[in-house]
Coordinates of C-alpha atoms in Angstrom, one line a residue:
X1 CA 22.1 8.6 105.0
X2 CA 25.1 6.8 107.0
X3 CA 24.3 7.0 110.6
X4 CA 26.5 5.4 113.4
X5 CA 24.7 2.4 115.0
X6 CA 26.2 -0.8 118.0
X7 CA 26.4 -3.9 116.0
X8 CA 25.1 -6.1 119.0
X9 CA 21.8 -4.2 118.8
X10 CA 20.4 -5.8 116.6
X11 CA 19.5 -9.6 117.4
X12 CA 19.1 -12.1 114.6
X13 CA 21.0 -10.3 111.9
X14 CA 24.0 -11.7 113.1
X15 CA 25.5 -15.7 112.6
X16 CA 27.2 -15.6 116.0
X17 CA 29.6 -13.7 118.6
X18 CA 32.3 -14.2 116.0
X19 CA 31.2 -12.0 113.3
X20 CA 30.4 -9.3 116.0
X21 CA 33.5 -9.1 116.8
X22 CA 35.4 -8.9 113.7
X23 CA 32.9 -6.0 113.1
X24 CA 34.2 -4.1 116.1
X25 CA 38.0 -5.4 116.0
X26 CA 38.3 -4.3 111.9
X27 CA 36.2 -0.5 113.2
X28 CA 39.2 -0.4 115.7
X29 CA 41.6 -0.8 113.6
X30 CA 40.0 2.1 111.5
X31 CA 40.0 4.6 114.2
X32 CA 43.2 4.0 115.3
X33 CA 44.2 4.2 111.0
X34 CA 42.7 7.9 111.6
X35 CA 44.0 8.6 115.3
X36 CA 47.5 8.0 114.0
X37 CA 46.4 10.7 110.8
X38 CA 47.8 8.0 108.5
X39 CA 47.1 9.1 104.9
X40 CA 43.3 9.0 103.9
X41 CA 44.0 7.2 100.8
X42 CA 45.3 4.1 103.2
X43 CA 42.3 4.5 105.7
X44 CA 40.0 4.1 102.9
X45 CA 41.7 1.5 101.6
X46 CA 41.4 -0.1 105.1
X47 CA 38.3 0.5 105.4
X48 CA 36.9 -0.8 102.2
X49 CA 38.9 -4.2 102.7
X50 CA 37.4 -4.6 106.2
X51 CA 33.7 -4.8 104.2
X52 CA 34.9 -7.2 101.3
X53 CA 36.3 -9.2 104.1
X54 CA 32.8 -9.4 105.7
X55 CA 30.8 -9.0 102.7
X56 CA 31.3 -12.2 100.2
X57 CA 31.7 -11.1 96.7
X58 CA 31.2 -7.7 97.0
X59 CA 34.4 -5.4 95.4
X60 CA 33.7 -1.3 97.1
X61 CA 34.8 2.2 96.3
X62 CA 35.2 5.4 97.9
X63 CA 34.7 8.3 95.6
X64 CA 35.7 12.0 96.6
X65 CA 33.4 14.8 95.8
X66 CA 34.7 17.9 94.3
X67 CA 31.5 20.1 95.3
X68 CA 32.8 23.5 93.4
X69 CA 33.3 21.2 89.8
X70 CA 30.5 18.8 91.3
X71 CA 32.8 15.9 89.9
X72 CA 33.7 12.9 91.6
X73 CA 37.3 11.6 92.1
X74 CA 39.1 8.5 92.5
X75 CA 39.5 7.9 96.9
X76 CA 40.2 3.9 96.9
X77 CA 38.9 0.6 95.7
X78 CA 41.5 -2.0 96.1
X79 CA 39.5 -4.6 93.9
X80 CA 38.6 -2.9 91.1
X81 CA 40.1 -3.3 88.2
X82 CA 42.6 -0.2 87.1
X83 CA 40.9 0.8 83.8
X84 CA 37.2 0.8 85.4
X85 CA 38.6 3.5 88.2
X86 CA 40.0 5.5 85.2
X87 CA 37.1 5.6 83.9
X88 CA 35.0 6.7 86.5
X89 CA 37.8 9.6 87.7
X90 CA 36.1 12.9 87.0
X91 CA 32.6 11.6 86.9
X92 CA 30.2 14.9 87.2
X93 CA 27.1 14.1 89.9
X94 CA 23.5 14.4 88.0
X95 CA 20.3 12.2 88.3
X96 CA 21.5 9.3 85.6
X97 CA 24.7 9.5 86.5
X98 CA 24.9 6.1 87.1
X99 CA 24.7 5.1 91.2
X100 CA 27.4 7.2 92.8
X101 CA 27.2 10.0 90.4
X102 CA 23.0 9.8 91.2
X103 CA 23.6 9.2 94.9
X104 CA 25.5 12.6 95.4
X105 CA 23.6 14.3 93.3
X106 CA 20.6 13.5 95.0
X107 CA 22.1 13.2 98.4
X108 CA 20.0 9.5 98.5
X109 CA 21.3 5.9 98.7
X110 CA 21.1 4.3 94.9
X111 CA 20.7 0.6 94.6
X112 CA 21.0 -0.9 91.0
X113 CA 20.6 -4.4 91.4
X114 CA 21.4 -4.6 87.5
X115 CA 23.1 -2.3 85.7
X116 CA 22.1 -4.0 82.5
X117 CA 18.8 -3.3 82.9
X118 CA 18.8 0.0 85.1
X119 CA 18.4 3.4 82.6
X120 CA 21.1 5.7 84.8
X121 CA 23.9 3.4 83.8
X122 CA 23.2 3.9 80.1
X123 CA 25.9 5.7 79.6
X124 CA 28.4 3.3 82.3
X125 CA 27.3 0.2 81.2
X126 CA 30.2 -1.2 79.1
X127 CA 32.6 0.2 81.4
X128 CA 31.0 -1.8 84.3
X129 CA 30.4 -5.1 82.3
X130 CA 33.8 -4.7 81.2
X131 CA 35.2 -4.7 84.6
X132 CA 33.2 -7.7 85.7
X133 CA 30.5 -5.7 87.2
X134 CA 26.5 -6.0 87.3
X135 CA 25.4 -4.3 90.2
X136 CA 26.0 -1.4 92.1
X137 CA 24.9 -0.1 95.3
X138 CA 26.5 3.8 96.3
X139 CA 25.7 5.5 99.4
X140 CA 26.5 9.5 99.9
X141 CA 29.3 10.2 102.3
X142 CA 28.0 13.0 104.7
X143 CA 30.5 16.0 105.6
X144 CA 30.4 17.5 108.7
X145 CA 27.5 20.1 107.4
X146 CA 25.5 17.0 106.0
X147 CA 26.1 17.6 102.8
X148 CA 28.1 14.8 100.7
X149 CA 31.8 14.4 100.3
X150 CA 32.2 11.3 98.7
X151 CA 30.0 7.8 97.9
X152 CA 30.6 4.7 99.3
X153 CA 30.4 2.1 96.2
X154 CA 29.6 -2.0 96.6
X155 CA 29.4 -3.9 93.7
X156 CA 29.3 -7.8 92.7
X157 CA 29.8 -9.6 89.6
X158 CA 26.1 -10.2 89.4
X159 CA 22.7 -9.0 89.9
X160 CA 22.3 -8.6 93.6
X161 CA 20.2 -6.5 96.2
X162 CA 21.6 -5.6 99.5
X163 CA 20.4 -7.8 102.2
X164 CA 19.4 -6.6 106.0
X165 CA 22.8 -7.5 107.3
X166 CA 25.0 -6.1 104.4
X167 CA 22.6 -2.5 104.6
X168 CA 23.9 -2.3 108.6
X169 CA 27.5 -3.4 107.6
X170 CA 27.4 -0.6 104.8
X171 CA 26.2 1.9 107.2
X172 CA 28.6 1.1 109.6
X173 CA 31.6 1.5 107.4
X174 CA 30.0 4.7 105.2
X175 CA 29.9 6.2 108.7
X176 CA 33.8 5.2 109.5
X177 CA 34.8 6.9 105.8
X178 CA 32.8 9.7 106.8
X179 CA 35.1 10.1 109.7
X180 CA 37.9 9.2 108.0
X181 CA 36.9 12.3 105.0
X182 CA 35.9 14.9 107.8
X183 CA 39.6 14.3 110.1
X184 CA 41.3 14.5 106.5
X185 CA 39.8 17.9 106.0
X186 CA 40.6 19.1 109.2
X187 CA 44.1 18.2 108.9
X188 CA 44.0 19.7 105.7
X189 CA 42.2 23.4 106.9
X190 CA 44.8 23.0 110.2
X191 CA 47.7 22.6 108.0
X192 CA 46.7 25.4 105.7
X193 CA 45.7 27.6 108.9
X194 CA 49.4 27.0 109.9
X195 CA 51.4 27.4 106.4
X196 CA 49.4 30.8 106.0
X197 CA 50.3 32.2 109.8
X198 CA 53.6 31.1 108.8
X199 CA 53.8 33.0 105.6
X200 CA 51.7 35.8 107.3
X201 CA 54.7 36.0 110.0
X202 CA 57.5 35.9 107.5
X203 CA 56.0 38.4 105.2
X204 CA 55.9 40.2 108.3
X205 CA 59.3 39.8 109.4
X206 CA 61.0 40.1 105.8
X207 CA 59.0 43.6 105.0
X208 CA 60.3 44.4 108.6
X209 CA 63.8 43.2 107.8
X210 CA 63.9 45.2 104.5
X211 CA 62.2 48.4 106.2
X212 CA 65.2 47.9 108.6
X213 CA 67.9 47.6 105.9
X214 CA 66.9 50.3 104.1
X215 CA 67.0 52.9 106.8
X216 CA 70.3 51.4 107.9
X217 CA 71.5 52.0 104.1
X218 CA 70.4 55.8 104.3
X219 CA 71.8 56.1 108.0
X220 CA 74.9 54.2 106.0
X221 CA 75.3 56.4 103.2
X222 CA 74.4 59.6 104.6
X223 CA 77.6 60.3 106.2
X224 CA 79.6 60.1 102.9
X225 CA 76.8 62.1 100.6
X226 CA 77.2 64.7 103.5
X227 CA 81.2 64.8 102.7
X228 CA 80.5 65.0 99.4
X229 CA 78.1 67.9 99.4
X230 CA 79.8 69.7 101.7
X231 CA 83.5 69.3 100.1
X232 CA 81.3 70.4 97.0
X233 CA 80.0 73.4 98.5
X234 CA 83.9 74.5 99.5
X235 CA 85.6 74.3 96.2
X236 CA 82.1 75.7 94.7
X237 CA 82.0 78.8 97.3
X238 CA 86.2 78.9 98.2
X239 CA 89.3 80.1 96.2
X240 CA 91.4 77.4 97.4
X241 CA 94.9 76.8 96.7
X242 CA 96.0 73.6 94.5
X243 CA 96.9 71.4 97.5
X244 CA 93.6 72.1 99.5
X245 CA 91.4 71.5 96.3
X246 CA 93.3 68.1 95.6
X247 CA 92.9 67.3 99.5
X248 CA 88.8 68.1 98.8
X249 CA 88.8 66.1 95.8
X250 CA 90.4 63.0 97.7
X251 CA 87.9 63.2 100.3
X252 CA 84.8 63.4 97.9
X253 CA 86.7 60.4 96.0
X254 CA 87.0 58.5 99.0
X255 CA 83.2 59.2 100.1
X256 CA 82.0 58.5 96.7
X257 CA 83.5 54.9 96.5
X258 CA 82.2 54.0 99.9
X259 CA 78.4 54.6 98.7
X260 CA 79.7 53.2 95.7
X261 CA 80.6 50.2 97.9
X262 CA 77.8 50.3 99.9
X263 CA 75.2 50.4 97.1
X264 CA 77.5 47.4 95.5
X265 CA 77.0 45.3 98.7
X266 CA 73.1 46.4 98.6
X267 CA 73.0 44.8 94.3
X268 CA 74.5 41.6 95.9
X269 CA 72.6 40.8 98.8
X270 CA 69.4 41.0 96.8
X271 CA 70.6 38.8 94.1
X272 CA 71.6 36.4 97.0
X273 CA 68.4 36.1 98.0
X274 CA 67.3 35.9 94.8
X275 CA 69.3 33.2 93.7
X276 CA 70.5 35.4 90.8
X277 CA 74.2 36.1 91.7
X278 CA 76.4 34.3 88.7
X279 CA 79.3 32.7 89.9
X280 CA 82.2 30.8 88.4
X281 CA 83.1 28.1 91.1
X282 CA 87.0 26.9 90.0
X283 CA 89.9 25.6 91.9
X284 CA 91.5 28.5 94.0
X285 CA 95.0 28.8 95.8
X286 CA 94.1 30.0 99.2
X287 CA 97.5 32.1 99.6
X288 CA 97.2 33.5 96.4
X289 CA 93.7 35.2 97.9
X290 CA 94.9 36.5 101.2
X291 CA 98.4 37.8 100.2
X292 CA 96.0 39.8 97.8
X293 CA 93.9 40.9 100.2
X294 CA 96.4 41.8 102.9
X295 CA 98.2 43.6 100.3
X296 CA 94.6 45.6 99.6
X297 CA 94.6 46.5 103.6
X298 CA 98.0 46.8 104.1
X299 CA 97.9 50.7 104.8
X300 CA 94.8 50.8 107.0
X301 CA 96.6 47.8 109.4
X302 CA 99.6 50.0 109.4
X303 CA 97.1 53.1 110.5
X304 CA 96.1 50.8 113.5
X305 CA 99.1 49.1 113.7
X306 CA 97.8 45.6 113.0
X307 CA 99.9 42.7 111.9
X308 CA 98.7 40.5 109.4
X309 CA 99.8 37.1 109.4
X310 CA 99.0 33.7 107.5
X311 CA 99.7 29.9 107.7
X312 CA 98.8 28.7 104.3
X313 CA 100.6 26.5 101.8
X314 CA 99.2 25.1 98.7
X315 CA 95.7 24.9 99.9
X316 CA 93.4 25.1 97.1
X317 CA 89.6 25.2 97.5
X318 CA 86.6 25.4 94.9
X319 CA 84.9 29.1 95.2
X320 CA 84.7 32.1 92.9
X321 CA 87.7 33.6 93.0
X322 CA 86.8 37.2 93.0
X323 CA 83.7 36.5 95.5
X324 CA 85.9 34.3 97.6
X325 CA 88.6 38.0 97.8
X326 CA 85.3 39.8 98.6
X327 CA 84.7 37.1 101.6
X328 CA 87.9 37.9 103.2
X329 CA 88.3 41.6 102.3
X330 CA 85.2 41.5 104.6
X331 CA 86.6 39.4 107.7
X332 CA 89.6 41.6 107.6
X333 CA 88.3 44.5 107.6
X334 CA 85.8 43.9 109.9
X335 CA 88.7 42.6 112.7
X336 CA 91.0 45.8 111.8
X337 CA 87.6 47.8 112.2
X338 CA 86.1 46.5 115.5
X339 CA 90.1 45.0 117.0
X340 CA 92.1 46.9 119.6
X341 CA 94.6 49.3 118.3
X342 CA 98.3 47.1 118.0
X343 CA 96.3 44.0 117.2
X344 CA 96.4 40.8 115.4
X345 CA 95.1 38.7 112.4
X346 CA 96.4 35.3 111.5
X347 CA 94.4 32.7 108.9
X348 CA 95.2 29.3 109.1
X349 CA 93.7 26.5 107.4
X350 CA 93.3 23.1 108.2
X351 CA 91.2 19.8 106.3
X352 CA 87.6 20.3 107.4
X353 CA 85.7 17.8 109.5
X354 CA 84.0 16.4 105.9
X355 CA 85.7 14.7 103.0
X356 CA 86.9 17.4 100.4
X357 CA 86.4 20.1 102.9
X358 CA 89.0 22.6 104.1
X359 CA 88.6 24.8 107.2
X360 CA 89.7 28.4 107.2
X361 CA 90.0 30.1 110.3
X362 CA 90.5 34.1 110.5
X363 CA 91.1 35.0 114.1
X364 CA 92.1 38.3 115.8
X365 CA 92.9 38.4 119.1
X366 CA 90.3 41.8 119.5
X367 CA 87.7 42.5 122.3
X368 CA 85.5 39.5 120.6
X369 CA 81.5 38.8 120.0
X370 CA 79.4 39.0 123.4
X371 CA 77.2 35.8 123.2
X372 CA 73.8 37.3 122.4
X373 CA 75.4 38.7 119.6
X374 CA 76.6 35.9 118.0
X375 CA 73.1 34.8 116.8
X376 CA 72.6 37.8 114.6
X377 CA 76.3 38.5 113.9
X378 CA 75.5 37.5 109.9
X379 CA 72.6 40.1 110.1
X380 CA 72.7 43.2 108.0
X381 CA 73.6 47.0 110.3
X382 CA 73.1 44.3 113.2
X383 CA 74.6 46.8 116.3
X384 CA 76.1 45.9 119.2
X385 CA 79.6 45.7 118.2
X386 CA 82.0 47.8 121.1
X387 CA 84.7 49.8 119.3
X388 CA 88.1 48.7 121.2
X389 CA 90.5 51.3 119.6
X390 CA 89.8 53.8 122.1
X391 CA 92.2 54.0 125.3
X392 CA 91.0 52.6 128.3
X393 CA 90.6 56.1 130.3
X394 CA 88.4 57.2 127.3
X395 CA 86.3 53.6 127.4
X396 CA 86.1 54.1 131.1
X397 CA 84.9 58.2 130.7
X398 CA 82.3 57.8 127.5
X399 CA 81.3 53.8 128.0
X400 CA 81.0 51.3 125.5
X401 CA 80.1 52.9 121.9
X402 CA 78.1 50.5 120.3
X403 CA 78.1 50.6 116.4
X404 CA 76.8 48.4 113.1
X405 CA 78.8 45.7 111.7
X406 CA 77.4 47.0 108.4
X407 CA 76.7 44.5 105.6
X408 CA 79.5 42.9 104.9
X409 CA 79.3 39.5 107.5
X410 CA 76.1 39.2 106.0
X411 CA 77.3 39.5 102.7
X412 CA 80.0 37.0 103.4
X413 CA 77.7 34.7 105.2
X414 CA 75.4 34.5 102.3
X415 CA 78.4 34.3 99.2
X416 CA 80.3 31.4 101.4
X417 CA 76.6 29.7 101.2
X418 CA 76.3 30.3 97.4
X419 CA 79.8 28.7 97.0
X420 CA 78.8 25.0 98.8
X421 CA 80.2 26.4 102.3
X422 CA 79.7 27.2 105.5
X423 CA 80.9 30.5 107.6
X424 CA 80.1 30.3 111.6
X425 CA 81.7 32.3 114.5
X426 CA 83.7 31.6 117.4
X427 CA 85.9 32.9 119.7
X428 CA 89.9 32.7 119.1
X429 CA 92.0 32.9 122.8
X430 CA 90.9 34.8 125.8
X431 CA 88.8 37.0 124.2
X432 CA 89.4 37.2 120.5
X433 CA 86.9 36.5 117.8
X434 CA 87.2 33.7 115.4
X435 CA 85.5 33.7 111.7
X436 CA 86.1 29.6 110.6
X437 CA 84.6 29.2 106.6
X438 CA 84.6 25.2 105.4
X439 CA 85.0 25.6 101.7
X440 CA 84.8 21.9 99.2
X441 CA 87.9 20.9 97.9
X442 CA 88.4 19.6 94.6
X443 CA 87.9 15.6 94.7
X444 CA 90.6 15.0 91.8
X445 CA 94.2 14.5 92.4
X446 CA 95.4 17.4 90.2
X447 CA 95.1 20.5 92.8
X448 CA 96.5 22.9 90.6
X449 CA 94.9 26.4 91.2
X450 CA 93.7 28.4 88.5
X451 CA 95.3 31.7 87.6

């Protein structure tokens, strides 16, 4: 068994002060190998080439034990040759397994002093003579429960037997692998402690997120599936006239697309997440997009007597063209939704801090994002959003009404993310809010939008 032991203990084993001290200078440069938590693989190899340094002749390995296969597997051995460390990779431990195989099997130091003539490398022996090999001297590897977790190999390209001095030098350096081997599994069970926390936590937090989204999609939808069952109910139960059952049908219409809509927004937000959502990334004409959708939100500005205004030429960016509309039917309705009454939207664009980028900027000039919002602004049914439409008097008499921003900054958020961009918030004026998407440009010269 490797046991730790102070090389100036032990007087006449040594040629002089010298070789002492290249003993204790090549074991510091070890531990500091593993203090640093440099890779094992480059510890062992350290490690090995410190003995053949201080051992003349004698090429080492470190083999890894795989205690549920009961194999051994390749650690280091910077001296031997390539083909004999394939050949030895996988070896399964048993009493004639050769001397590593042997030496973990029977947790015992092995010393062949010729393999030519020794009956457990029957079944090695042209491998090692191959490789310029005739003896072959493995010690286990203790873990940290004293069972093995490797062998520490030296061989020669002759007969030989270990002397004295070479038995305390192997001991020495089995005991600095052994180190190295049990800090390399504790990394190893610290790291693995860590990633499964981690995925413990987020498990935690997504099933929390979802549990979250779907209540916020019932809370969502239930006002419209109330409308509909109860506009139901009244042409059901009622004789109405012809312009009160076309006035129930239009609200039942109207209710039905927004679940419609909602359930829509629900299909792509999972598909984002998914990585499943097709899209057909071409050039696109920015004024082309907005002109459609201020046309789309024309009469619901009108209703809150919003202006909408652009600043666009013959911008052209690469996006989908129909999830690109959807991007910015969402920031528009979102600043007619949550603005003050009389307000303002204006989209400008300008080149983007990165080559081939533009920079779209939708501002309103509304009560704005308070700062601990912003964080969580992209967040599905996040709430916290003050509804400004109200007059003052009323604001003053009821205090802020918080409500949800719903899912469509989300949605945006994530589709600008599928398309190669980037969508952030900021604030636009005094107290406005400003939504500012960097879309890539096309790198060609021809800039000539699709249709």
């Amino acid at each position: 068994m490797s046991q730790p032991w102070p090389v100036d203990t032990e007087p006449g084993l040594w040629p002089g002060d010298g070789d002492v001290r290249d003993v204790l200078d090549r074991q510091t440069e070890v531990l500091e190998l593993i203090a640093r938590a440099v890779p094992l693989r480059e510890v062992l190899t350290e490690i090995l080439t410190s003995l053949e340094h201080l051992m003349d002749g004698a090429r080492c390995s470190v083999l890894l034990l795989d205690r549920e296969h009961r194999t051994l597997h390749h650690g280091a051995a910077p001296s031997l040759p390539a083909d004999y460390v394939a050949a030895i990779d996988g070896l399964a431990i048993g009493d004639g397994a050769g001397s590593c195989g042997t030496a973990a099997a029977l947790n015992l130091p092995v010393i062949v002093p010729d393999v030519l003539t020794d009956s457990r490398w029957r079944d090695y022996r042209a491998a090692a003579v191959g490789a310029g090999l005739r003896s072959c001297w493995s010690t286990p590897i203790d873990g940290r429960d004293g069972l093995p977790v490797g062998t520490f190999a030296v061989y020669h390209p002759r007969p030989h037997a270990p002397t004295p001095r070479e038995q305390l030098l192997v001991d020495r350096f089995t005991h600095l692998a052994s180190v190295a081997i049990g800090h390399a599994h504790l990394l190893e069970e610290r790291r693995a402690r860590l990633e499964a926390e981690t995925a413990r936590r987020t498990a935690e937090e997504l099933s929390h997120a979802k549990s979250e989204l779907l209540a916020a999609v019932g809370h969502e939808a239930r006002t419209p599936i109330q409308a509909i069952v109860g506009f139901a109910e009244l042409l059901g139960t009622m004789d109405l006239d012809e312009a009160r059952r076309r006035e129930a049908l239009a609200h039942i219409g109207a209710a039905a697309g927004h679940v419609m809509d909602l359930l829509s927004d629900v299909l792509d937000l999972s598909r984002l997440e998914a990585n499943a959502l097709p899209l057909a990334v071409e050039p696109v004409g920015m004024r082309e997009v907005v002109d459609g959708v201020f046309g789309l939100l024309s009469s619901r500005a009108a209703q809150r007597e919003f202006d909408l205004v652009h600043h666009l030429g013959d911008e052209v960016v690469l996006a989908d063209r129909r999830r690109l509309r959807q991007v910015f039917l969402n920031l528009v309705t979102n600043a007619i939704r949550h603005g003050d009454v009389g307000g303002r939207v204006v989209v400008r664009a300008v080149p983007g801090d990165a080559p081939h980028t533009l920079l779209v900027t939708v501002d309103d000039n509304g009560p704005g994002i308070p700062p601990e919002l912003r964080a969580r602004i992209f967040t599905p049914f996040a709430r916290g959003v003050a509804r400004a439409e109200r007059t003052a008097t009323a604001a003053a008499d009821e205090g802020a009404q918080e409500e949800s921003i719903g899912l469509g900054l989300g949605l945006a958020h994530g589709l600008v993310g599928a398309m190669g961009g980037v969508l952030d918030v900021g604030t636009s004026g005094p107290g406005g809010t400003s939504m500012r998407l960097t879309l890539p440009t096309p790198v060609t010269p021809d800039r000539t939008p699709t249709h």
